[in-house]
PDB file of C-alpha atoms in Angstrom:
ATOM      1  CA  UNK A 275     151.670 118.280  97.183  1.00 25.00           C
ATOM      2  CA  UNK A 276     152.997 117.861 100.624  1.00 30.00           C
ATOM      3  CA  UNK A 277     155.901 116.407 102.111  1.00 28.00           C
ATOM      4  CA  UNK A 278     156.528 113.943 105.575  1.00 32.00           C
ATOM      5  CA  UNK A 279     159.961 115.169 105.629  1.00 32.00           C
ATOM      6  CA  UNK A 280     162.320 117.344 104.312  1.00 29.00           C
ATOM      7  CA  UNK A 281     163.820 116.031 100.918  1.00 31.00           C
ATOM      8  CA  UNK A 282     166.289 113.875 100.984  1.00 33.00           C
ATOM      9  CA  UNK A 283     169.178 112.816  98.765  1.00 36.00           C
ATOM     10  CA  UNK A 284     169.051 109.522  98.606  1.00 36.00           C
ATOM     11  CA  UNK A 285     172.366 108.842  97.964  1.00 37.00           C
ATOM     12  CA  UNK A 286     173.167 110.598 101.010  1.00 38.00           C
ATOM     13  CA  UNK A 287     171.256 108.585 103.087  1.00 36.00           C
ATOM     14  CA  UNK A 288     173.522 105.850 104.721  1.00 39.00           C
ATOM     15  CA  UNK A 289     172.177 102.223 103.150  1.00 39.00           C
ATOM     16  CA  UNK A 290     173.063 100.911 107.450  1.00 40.00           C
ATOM     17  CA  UNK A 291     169.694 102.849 108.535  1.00 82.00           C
ATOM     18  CA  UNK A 292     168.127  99.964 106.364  1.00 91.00           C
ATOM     19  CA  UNK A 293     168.195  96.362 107.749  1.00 87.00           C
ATOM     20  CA  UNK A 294     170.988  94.104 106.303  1.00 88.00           C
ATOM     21  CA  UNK A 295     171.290  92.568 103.080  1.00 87.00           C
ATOM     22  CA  UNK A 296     171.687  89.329 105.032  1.00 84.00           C
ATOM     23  CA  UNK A 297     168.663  90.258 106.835  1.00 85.00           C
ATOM     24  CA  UNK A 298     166.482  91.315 103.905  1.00 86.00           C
ATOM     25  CA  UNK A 299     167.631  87.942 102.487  1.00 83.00           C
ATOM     26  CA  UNK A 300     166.252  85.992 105.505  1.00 79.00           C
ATOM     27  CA  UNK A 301     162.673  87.568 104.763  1.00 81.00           C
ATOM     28  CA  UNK A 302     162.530  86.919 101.231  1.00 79.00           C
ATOM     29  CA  UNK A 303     163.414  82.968 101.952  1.00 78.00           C
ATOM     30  CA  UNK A 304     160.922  82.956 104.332  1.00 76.00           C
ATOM     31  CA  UNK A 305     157.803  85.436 101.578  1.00 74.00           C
ATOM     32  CA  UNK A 306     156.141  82.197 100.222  1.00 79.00           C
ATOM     33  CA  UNK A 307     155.672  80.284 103.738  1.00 75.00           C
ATOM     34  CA  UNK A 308     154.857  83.539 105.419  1.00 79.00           C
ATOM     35  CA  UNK A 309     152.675  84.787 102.582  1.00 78.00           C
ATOM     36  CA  UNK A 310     150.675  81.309 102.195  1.00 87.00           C
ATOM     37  CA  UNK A 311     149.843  81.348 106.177  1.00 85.00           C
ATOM     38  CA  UNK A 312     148.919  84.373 106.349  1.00 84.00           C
ATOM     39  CA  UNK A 313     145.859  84.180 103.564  1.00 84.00           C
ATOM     40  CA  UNK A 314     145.874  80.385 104.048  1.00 86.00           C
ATOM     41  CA  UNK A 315     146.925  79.697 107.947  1.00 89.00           C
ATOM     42  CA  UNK A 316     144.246  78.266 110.396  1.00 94.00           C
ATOM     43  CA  UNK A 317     143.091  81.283 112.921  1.00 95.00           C
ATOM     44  CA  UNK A 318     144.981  81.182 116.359  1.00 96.00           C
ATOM     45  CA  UNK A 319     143.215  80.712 119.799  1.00 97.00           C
ATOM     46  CA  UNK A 320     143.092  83.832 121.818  1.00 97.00           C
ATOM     47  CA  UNK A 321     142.457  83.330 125.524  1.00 94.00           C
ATOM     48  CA  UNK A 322     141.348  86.778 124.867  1.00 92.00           C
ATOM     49  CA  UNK A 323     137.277  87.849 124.539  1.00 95.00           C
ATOM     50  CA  UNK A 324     136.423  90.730 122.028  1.00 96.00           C
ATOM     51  CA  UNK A 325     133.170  91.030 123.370  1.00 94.00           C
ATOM     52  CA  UNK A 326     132.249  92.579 119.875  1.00 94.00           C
ATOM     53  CA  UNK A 327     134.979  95.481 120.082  1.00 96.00           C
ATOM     54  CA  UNK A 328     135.017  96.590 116.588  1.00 97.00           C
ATOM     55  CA  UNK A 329     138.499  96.249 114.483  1.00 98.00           C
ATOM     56  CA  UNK A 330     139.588  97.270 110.941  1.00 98.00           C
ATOM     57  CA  UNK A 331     142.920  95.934 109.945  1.00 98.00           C
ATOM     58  CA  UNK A 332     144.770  98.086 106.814  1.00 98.00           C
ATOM     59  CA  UNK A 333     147.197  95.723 104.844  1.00 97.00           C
ATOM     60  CA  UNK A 334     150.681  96.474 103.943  1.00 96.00           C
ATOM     61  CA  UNK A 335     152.188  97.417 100.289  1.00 95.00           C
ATOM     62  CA  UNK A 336     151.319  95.472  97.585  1.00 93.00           C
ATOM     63  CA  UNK A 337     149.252  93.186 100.304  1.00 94.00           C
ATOM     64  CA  UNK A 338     145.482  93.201 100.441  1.00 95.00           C
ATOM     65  CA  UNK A 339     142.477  91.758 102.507  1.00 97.00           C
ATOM     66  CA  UNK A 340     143.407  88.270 101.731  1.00 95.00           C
ATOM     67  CA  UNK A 341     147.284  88.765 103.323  1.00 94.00           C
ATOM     68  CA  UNK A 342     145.733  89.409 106.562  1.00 96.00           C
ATOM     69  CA  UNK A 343     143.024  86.589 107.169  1.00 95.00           C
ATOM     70  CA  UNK A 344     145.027  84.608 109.508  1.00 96.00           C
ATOM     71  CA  UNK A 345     145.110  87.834 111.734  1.00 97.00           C
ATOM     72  CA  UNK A 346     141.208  89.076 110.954  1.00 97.00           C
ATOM     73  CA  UNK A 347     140.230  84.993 111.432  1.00 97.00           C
ATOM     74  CA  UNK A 348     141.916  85.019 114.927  1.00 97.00           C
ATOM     75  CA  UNK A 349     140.360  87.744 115.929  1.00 98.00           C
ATOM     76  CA  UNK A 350     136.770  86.907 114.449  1.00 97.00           C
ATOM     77  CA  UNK A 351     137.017  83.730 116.671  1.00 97.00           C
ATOM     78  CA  UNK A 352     137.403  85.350 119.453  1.00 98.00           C
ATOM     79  CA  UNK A 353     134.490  87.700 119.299  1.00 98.00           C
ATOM     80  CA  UNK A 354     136.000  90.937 118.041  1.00 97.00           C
ATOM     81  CA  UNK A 355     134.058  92.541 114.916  1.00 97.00           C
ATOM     82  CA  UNK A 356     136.756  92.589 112.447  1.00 97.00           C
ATOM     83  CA  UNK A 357     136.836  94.092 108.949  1.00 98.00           C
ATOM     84  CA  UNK A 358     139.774  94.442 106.258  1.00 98.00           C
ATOM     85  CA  UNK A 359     139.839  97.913 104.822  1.00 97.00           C
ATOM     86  CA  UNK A 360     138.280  96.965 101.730  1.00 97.00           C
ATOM     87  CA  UNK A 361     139.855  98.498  99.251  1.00 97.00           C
ATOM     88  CA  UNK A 362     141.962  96.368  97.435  1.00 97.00           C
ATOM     89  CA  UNK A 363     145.312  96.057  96.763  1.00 96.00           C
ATOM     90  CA  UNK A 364     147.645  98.644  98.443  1.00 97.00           C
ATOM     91  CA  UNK A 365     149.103 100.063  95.875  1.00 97.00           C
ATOM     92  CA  UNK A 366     150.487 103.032  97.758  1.00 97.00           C
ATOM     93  CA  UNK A 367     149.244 106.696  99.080  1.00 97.00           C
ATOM     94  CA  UNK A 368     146.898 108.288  96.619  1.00 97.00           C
ATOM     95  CA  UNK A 369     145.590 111.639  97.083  1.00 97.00           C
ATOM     96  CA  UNK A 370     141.946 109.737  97.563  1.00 98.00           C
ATOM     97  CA  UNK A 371     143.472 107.707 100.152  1.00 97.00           C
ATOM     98  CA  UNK A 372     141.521 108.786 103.491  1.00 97.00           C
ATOM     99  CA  UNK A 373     138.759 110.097 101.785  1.00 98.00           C
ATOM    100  CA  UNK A 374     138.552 106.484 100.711  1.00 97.00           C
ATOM    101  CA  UNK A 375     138.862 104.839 103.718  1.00 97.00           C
ATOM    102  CA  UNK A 376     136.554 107.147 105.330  1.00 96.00           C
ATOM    103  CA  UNK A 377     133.708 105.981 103.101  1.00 96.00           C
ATOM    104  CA  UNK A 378     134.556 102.619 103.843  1.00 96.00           C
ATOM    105  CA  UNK A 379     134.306 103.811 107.198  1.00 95.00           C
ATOM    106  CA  UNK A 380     131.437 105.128 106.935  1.00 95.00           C
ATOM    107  CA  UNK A 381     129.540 102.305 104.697  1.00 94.00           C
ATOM    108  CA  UNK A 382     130.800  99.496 107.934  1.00 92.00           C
ATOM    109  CA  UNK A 383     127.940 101.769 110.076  1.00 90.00           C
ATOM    110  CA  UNK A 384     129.425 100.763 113.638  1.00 83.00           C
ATOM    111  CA  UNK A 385     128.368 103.150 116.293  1.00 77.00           C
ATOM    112  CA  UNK A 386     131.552 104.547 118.268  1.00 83.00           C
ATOM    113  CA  UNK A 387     135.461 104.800 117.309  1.00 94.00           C
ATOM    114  CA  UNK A 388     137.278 101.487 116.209  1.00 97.00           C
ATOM    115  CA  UNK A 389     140.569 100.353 116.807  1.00 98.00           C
ATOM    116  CA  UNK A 390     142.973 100.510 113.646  1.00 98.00           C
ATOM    117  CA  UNK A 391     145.885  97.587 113.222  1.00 98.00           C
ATOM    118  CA  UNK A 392     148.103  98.863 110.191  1.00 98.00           C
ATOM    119  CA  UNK A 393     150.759  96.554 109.273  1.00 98.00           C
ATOM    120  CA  UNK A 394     153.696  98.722 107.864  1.00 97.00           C
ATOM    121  CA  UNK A 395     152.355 101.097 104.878  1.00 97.00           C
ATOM    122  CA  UNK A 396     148.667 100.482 106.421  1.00 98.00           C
ATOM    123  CA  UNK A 397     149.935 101.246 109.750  1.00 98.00           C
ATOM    124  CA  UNK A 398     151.242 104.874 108.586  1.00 98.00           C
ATOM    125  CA  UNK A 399     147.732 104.771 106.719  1.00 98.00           C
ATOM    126  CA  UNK A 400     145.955 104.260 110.063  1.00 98.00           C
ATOM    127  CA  UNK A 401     148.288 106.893 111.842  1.00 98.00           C
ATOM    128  CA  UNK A 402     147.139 109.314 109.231  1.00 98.00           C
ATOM    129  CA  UNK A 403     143.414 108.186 109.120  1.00 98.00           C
ATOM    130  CA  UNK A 404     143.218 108.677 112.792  1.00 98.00           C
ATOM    131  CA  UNK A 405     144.670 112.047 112.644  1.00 98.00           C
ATOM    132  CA  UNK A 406     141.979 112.733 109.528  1.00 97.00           C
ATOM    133  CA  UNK A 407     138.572 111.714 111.603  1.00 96.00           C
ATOM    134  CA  UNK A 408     139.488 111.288 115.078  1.00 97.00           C
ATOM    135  CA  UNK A 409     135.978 110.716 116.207  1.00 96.00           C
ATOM    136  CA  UNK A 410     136.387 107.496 114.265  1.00 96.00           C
ATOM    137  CA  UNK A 411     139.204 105.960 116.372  1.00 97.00           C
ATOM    138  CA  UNK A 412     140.323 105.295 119.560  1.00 97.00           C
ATOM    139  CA  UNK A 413     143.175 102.958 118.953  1.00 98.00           C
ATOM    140  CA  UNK A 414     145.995 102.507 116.357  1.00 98.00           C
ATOM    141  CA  UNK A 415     148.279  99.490 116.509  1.00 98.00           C
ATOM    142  CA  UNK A 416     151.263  99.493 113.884  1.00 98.00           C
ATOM    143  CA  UNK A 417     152.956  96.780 112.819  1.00 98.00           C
ATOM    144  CA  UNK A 418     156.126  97.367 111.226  1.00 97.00           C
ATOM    145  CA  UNK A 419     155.440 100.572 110.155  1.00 98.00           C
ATOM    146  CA  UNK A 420     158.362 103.197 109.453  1.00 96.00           C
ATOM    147  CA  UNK A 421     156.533 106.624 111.132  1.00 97.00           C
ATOM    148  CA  UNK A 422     159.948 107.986 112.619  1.00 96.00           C
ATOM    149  CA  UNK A 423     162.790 109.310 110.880  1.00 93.00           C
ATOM    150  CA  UNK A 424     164.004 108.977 107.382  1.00 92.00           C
ATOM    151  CA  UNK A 425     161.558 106.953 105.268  1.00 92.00           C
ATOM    152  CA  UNK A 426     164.519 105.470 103.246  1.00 93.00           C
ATOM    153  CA  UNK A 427     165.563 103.444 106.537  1.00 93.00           C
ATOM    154  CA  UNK A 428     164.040 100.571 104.896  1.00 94.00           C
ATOM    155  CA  UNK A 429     164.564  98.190 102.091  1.00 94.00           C
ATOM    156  CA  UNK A 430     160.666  98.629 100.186  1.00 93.00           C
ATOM    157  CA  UNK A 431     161.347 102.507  99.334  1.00 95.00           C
ATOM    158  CA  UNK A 432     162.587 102.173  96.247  1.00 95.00           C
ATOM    159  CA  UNK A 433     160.151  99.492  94.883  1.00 95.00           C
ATOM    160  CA  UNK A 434     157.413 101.970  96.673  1.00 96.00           C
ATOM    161  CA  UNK A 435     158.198 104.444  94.221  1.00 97.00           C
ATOM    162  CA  UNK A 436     158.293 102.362  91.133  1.00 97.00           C
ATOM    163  CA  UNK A 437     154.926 101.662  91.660  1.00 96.00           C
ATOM    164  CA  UNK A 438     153.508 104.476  93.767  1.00 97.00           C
ATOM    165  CA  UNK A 439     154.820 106.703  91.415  1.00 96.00           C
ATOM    166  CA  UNK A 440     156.123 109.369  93.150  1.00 96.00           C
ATOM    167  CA  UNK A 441     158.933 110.039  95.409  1.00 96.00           C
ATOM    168  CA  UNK A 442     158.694 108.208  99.039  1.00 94.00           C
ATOM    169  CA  UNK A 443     159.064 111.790 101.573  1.00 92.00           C
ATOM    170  CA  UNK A 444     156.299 113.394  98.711  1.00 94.00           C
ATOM    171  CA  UNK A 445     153.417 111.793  98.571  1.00 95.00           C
ATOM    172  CA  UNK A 446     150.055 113.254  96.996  1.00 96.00           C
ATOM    173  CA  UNK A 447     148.513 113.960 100.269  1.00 94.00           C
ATOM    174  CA  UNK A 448     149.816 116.537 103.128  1.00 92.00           C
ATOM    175  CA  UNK A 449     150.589 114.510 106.327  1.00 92.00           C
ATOM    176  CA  UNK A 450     153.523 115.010 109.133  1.00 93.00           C
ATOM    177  CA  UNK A 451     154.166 110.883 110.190  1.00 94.00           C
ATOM    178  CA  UNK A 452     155.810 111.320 112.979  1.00 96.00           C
ATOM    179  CA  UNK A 453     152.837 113.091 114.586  1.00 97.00           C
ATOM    180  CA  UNK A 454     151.047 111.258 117.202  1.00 98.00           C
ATOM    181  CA  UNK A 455     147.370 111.087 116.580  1.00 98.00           C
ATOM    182  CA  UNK A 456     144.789 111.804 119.624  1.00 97.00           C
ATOM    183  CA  UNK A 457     143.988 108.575 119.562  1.00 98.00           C
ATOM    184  CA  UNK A 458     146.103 106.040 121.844  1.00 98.00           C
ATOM    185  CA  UNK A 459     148.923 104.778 119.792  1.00 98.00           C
ATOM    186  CA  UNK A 460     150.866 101.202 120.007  1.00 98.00           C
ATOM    187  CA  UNK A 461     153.988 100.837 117.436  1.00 98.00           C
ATOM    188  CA  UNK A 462     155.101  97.302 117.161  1.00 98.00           C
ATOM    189  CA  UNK A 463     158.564  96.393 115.849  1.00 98.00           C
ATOM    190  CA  UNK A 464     161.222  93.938 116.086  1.00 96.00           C
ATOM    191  CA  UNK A 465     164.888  93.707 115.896  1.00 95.00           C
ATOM    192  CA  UNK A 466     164.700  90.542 113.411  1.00 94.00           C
ATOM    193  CA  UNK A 467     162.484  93.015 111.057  1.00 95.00           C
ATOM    194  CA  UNK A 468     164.508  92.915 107.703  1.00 93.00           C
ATOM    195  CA  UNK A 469     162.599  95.249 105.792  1.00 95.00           C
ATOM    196  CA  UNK A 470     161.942  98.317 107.819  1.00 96.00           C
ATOM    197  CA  UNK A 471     164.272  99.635 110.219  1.00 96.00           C
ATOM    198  CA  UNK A 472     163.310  99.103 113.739  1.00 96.00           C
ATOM    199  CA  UNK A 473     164.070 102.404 114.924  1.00 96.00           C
ATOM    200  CA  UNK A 474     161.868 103.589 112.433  1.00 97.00           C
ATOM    201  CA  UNK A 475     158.980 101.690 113.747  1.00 97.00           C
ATOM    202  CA  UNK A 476     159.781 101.749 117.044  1.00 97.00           C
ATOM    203  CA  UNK A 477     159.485 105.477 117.124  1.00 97.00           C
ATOM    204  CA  UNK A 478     160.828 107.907 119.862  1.00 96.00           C
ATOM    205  CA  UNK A 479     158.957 109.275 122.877  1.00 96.00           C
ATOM    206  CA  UNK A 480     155.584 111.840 121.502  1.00 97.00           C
ATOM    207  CA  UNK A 481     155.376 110.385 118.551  1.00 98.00           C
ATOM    208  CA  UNK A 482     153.636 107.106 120.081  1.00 98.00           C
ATOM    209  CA  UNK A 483     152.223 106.312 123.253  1.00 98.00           C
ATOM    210  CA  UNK A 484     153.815 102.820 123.876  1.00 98.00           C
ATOM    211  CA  UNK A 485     156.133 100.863 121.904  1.00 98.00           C
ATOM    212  CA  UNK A 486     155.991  96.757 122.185  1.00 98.00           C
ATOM    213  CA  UNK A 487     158.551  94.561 120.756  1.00 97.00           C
ATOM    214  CA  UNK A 488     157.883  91.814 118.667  1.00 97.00           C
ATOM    215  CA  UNK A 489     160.269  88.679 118.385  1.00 94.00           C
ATOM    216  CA  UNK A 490     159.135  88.269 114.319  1.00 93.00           C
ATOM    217  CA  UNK A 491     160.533  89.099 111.081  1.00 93.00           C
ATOM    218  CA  UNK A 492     157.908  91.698 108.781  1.00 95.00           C
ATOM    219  CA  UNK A 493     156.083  89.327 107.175  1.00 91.00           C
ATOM    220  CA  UNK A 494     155.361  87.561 110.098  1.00 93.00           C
ATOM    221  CA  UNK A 495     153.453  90.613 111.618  1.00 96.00           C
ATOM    222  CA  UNK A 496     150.352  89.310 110.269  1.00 95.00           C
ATOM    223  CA  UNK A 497     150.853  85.403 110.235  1.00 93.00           C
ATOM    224  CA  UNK A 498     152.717  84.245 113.290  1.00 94.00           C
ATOM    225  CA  UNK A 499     150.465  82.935 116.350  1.00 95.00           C
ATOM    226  CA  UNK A 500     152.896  84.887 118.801  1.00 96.00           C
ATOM    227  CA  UNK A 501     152.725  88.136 117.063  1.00 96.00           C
ATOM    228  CA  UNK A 502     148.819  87.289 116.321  1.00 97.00           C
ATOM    229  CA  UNK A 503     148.773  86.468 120.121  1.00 97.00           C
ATOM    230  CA  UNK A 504     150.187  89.873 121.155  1.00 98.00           C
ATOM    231  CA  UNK A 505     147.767  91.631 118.724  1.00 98.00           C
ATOM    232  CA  UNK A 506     145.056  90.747 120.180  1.00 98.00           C
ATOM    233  CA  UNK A 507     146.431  91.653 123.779  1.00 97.00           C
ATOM    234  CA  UNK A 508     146.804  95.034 122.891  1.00 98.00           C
ATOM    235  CA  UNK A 509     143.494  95.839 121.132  1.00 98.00           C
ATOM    236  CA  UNK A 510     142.306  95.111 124.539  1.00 96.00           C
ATOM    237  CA  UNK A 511     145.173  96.000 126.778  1.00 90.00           C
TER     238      UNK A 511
END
């Protein structure tokens, strides 16, 4: 068993690396309407054209396929070849876990590397993925996702390891997060995220190509028509 970081005493780590209570509160008002558009929610015109590009899009923790539809729908309508990751619930990192999605990969049969949108678990999934078979990508977009510095800057670690069942900087599988794949990588983040710290997703220079701002809270990563917008921008951009 492997470890992203060093260990880390969690009572050592300062709670103000997380977003607010105030702001954490502000995202769990807004979970139901956020949730329901983003299985439920009409897709989003895209002035954008696909043109077939292929796409995989890796939910979030706890989150499955059905949490990002409105996104995959958008994107579907516009002409890109989108698939969820198609393996259920995301339940956390397994040992299995790229193995996994490398069969799933593998089963989708498209010809050439894909681009990879992981909203915040999936996205370090994707990072990780595209580190794992590099031939397979040639983009990784994260949304939300808390690659950079301590993994306890957020407000999901301690349900994570409830139900992941094990400790959040040791997970069953070796990987280094803050290690930029080969593959061209986008973070996403936003300063109205309450859940994960934006530093954390923002990342710092070499450990992402670009970083884009997003004026969204989490769950609205996958469900908002701007942030659904800008997606689609940069799977092209």
């Amino acid at each position: 068993m492997a470890t992203i970081l060093a260990p880390l005493d969690s009572a050592a780590v300062p709670a103000a690396l997380a977003p607010s209570a105030r702001m954490l509160a502000r995202e769990v008002r807004a979970f139901a309407y956020m949730r329901c558009m983003s299985a439920f929610g009409r897709a989003v015109p895209l002035s954008e054209s696909g043109e077939g590009r292929t796409v995989v899009v890796i939910p979030g923790f706890l989150a499955s396929d059905s949490t990002t539809a409105r996104l995959r729908k958008s994107l579907e309508k516009a002409g890109f070849a989108v698939h969820g990751w198609g393996l259920g619930r995301n339940r956390g990192v397994t040992a299995d876990i790229l193995e996994r999605l490398d069969a799933r990969m593998a089963a989708l049969g498209v010809e050439g590397p894909v681009t990879l949108v992981g909203w915040s678990l999936g996205g370090l999934i994707a990072r990780e993925y595209a580190k794992y078979a590099p031939e397979r990508v040639e983009k990784v977009i994260t949304l939300g996702s808390p690659f950079s510095g301590s993994l306890r800057a957020n407000n999901a670690w301690r349900v994570y390891e409830r139900i992941a069942g094990h400790p959040v900087d040791r997970p069953p599988v070796a990987v280094t997060l803050p290690e930029k794949p080969v593959a061209h990588t986008i973070a996403c983040w936003s300063a109205r995220d309450g859940v994960v710290s934006p530093a954390s997703a923002r990342g710092r220079s070499g450990e992402r190509d670009r970083a884009h701002e997003l004026d969204c809270t989490h769950m609205a990563f996958v469900a908002h028509p701007r942030a659904i917008r800008t997606v689609a921008k940069l799977i092209l951009d």
